[in-house]
Tab-separated table of C-alpha atoms and ligand atoms in Angstrom:
chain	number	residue	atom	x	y	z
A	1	UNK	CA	372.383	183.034	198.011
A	2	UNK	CA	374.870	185.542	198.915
A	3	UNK	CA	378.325	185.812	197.477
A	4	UNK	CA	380.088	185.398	200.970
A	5	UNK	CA	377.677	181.825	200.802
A	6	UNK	CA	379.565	181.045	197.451
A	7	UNK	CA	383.353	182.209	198.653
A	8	UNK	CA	383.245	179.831	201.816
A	9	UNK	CA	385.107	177.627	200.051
A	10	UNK	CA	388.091	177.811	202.224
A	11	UNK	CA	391.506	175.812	201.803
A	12	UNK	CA	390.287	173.209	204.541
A	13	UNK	CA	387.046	172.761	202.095
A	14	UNK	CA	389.071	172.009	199.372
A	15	UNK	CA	390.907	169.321	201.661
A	16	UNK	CA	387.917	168.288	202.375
A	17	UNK	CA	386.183	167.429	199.478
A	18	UNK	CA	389.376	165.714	198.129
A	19	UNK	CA	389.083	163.559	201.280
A	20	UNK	CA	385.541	162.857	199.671
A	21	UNK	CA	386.718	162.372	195.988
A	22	UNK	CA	389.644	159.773	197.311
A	23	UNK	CA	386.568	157.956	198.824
A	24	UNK	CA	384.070	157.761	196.076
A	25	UNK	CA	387.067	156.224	194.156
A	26	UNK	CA	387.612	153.551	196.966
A	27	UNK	CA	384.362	152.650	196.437
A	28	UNK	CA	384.358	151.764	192.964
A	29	UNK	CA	383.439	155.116	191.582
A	30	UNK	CA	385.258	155.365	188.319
A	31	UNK	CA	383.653	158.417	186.068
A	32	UNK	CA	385.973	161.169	186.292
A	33	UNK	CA	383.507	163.171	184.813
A	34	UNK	CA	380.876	162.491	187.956
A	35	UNK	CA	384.028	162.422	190.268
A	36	UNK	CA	384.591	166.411	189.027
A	37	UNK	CA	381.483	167.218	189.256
A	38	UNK	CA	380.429	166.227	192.688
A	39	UNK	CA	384.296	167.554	193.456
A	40	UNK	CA	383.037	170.971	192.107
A	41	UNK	CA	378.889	170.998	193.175
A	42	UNK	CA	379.065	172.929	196.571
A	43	UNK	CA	376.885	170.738	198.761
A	44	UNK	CA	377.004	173.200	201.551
A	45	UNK	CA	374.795	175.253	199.906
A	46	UNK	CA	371.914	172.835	199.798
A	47	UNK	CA	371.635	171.869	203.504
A	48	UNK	CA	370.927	173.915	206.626
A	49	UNK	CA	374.192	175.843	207.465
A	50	UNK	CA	374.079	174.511	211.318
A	51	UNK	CA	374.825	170.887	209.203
A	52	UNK	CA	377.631	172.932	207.017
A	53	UNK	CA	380.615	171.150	208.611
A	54	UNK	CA	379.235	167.675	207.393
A	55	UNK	CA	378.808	168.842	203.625
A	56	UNK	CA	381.314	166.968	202.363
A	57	UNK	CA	380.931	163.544	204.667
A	58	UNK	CA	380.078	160.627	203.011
A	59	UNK	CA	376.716	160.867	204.888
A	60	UNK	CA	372.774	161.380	204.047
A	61	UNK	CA	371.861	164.811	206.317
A	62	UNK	CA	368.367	166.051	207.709
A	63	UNK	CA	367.070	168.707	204.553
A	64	UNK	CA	363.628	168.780	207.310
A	65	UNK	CA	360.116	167.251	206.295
A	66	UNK	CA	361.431	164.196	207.188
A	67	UNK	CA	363.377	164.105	204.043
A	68	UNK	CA	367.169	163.513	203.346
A	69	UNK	CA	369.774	165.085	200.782
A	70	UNK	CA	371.082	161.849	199.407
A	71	UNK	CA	374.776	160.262	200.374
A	72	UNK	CA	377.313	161.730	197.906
A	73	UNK	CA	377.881	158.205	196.842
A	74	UNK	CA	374.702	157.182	195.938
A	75	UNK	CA	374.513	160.136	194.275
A	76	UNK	CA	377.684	159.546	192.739
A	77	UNK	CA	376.713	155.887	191.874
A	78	UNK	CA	373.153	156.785	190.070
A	79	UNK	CA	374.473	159.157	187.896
A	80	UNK	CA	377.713	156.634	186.904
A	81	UNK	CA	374.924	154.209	185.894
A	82	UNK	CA	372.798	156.741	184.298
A	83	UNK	CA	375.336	158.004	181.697
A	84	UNK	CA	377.393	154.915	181.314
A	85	UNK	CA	378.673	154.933	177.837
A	86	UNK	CA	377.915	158.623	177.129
A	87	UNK	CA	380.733	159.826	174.975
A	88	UNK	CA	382.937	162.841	176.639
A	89	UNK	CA	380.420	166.098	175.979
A	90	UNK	CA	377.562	164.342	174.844
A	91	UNK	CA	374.880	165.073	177.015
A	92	UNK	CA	371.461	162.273	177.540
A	93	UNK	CA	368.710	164.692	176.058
A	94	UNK	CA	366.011	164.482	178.215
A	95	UNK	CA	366.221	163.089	182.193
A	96	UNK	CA	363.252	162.882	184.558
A	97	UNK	CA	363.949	163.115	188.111
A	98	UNK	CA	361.382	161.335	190.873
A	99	UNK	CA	362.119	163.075	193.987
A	100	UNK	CA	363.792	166.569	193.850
A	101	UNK	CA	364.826	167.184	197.443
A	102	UNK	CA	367.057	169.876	197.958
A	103	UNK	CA	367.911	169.584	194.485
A	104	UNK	CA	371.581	168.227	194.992
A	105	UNK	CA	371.229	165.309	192.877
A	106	UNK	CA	369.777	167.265	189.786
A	107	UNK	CA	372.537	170.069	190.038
A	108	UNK	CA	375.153	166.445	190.042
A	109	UNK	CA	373.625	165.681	187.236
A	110	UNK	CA	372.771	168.682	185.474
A	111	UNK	CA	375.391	169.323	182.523
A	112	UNK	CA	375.102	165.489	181.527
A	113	UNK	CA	371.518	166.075	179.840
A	114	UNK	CA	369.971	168.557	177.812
A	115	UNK	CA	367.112	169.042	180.285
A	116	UNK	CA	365.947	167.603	183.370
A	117	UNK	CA	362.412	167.124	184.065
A	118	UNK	CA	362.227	166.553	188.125
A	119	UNK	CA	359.324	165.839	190.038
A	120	UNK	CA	358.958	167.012	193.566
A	121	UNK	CA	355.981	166.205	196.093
A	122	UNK	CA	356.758	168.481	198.574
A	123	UNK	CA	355.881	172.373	198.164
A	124	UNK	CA	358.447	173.739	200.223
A	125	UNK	CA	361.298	171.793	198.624
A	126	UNK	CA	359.960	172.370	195.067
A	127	UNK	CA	360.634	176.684	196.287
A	128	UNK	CA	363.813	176.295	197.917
A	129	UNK	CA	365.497	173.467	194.901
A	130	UNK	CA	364.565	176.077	192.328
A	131	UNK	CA	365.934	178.685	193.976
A	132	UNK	CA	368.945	177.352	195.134
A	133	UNK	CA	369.745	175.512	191.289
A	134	UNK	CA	368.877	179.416	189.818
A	135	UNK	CA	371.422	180.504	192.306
A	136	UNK	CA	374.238	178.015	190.872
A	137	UNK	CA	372.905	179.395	187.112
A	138	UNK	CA	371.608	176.010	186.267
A	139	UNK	CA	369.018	176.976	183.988
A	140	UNK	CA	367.951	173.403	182.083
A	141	UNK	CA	365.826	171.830	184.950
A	142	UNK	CA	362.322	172.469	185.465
A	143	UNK	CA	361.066	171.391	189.118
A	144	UNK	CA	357.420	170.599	189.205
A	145	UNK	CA	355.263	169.832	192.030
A	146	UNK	CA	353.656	166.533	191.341
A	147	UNK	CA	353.327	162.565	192.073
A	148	UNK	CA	356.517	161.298	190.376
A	149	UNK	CA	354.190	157.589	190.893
A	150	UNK	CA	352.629	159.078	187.151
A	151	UNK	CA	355.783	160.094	185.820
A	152	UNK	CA	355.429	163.335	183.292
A	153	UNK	CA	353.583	161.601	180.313
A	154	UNK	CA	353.170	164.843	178.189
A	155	UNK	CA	357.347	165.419	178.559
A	156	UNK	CA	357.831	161.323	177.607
A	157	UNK	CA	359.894	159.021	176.235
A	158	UNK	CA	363.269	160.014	178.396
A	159	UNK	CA	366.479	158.715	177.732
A	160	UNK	CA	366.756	158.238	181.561
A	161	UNK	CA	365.115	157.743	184.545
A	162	UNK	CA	366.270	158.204	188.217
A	163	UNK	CA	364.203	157.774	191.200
A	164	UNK	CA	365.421	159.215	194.589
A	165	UNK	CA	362.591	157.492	196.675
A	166	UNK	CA	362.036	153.777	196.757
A	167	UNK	CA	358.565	152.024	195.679
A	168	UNK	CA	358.284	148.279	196.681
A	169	UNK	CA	357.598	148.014	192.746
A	170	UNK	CA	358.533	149.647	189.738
A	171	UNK	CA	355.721	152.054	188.813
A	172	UNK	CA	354.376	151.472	185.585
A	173	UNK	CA	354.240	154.441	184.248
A	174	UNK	CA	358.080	155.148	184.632
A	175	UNK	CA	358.383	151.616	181.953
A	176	UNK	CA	356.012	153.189	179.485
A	177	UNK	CA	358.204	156.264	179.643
A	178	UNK	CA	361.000	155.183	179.284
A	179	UNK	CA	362.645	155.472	175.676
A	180	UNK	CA	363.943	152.514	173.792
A	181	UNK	CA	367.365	151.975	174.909
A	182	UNK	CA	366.956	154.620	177.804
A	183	UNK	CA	368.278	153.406	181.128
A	184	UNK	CA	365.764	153.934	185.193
A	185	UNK	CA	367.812	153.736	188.282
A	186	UNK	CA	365.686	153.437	190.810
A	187	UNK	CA	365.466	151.662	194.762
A	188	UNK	CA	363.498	149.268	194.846
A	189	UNK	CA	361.652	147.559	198.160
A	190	UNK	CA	360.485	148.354	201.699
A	191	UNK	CA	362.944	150.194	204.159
A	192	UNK	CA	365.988	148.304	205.196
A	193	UNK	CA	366.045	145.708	202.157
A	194	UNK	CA	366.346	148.180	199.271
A	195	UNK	CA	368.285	146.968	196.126
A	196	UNK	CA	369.264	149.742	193.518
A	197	UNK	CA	368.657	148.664	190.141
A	198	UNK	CA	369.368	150.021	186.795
A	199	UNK	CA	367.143	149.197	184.323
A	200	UNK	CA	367.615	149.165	180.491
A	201	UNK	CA	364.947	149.006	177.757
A	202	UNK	CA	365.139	147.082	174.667
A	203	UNK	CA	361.927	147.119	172.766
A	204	UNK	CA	359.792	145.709	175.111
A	205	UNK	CA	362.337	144.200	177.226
A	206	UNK	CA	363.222	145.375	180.042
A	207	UNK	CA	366.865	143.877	181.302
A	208	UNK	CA	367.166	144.803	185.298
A	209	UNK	CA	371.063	144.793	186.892
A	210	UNK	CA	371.996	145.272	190.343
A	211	UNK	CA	373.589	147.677	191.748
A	212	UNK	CA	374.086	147.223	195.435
A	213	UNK	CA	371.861	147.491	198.494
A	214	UNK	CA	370.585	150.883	199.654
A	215	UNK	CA	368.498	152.739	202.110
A	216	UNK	CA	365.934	155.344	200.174
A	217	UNK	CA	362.985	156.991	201.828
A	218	UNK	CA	359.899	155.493	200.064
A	219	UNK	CA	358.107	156.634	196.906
A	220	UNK	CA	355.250	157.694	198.527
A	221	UNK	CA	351.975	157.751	197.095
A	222	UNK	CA	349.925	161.731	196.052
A	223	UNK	CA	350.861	164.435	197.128
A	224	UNK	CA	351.484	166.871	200.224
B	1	SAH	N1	368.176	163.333	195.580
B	1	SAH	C1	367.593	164.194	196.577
B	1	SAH	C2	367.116	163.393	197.751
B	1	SAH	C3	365.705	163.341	197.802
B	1	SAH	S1	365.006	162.449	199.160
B	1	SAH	C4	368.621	165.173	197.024
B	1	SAH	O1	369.742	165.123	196.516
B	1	SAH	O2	368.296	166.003	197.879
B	1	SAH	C5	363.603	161.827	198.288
B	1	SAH	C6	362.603	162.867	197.862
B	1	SAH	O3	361.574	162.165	197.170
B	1	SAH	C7	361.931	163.600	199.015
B	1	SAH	O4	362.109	164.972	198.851
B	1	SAH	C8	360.467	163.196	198.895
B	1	SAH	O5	359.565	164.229	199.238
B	1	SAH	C9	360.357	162.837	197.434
B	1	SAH	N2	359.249	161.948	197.082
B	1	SAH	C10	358.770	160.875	197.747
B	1	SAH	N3	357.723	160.322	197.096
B	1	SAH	C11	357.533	161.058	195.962
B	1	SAH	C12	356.605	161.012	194.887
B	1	SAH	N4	355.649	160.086	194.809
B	1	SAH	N5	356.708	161.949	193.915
B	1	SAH	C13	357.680	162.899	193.948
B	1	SAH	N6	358.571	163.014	194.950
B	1	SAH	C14	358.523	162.104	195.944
């Protein structure tokens, strides 16, 4: 990433992603804390630079593979859920990620945990997401390529779960490794009739609330 990459953060950039910010909040997004963040995350820098003029739309965009860096509201809305009642500065101590991407949605939510654990079944994307989050000096993620269907069983419990690709079920393994008390936002369902969900453990209840209806690529199955 070179410097001039960084510094194209011009005045109508700024506007820009204000434009954005006003829009997440017209939407229900209400965590200043996630509202600054994805205000201050430059999403340029993780899509192609021919896309550059739509960073900061309210939009899903082409990362190639067939893939997609996730709508800033979605993105904005997952990580709301995730650290609901997280007191100012506390950070959730250990996050795993299904479904790295570009690695926007782990740089979001980067200073709200102690470490993220994200899973990545694409090569290519596992390369370019670590470079790109070393490049912003977020050092407390570790990418790995892997099925995120198994979860990371020798990294379990986490405090919280969230799933960028959507399986028509919850996968079990993602239950078992979730902490008590820890919260999994995950799609759920076949394309076009997604619901998010966040789910909360208690014990070994699981209590499931809605978030809204949503359009994830699936959670698929091995690896590339
Ligand atoms: N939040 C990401 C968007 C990722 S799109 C971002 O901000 O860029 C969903 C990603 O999930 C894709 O990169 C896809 O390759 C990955 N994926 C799909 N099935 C998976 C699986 N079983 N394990 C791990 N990753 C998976």
């Amino acid at each position: 990433m070179s410097p001039s990459n960084l510094d194209g953060i011009g005045m109508t950039s700024a506007r820009t992603r204000e434009r954005l910010i006003e829009r997440l909040r017209a939407q229900g997004i209400t965590n200043e804390a996630v509202l600054e963040r994805i205000r201050t995350v430059p999403r340029h820098l993780f899509i192609d630079e021919a896309l550059s003029s739509h960073a900061y739309d309210d939009t899903a965009l082409p990362i190639g593979f067939g893939q997609t860096i996730s709508q800033p509201y979605i993105v904005a809305l997952m990580t709301q859920a995730l650290i609901d009642g997280l007191e100012p500065g506390k950070q959730i101590p250990k996050v795993l990620e299904i479904g790295t991407g570009c690695g926007y949605q782990t740089a979001v939510l980067a200073p709200f945990a102690r470490h993220i654990f994200s899973l990545e079944r694409m090569q290519p994307l596992v390369e370019r997401a670590k470079t790109r989050l070393r490049g912003l000096k977020i050092n407390n993620v570790t990418v790995r390529h892997a099925d995120g269907w198994r979860g990371w069983q020798s990294q379990a419990p986490f405090q919280g779960i969230i799933v960028a690709a959507a399986p028509d079920t919850v996968p079990q393994a993602l239950l078992d490794q979730l902490d008590d008390g820890g919260r999994l936002v995950i799609p759920i369902g076949g394309s076009g009739a997604q619901k998010l969900v966040c789910i909360t453990r208690d014990g070994d209840e699981f209590q499931q609330r809605r978030l809204g209806l949503v359009s994830f690529v699936p959670l698929v199955a091995g690896m590339d």
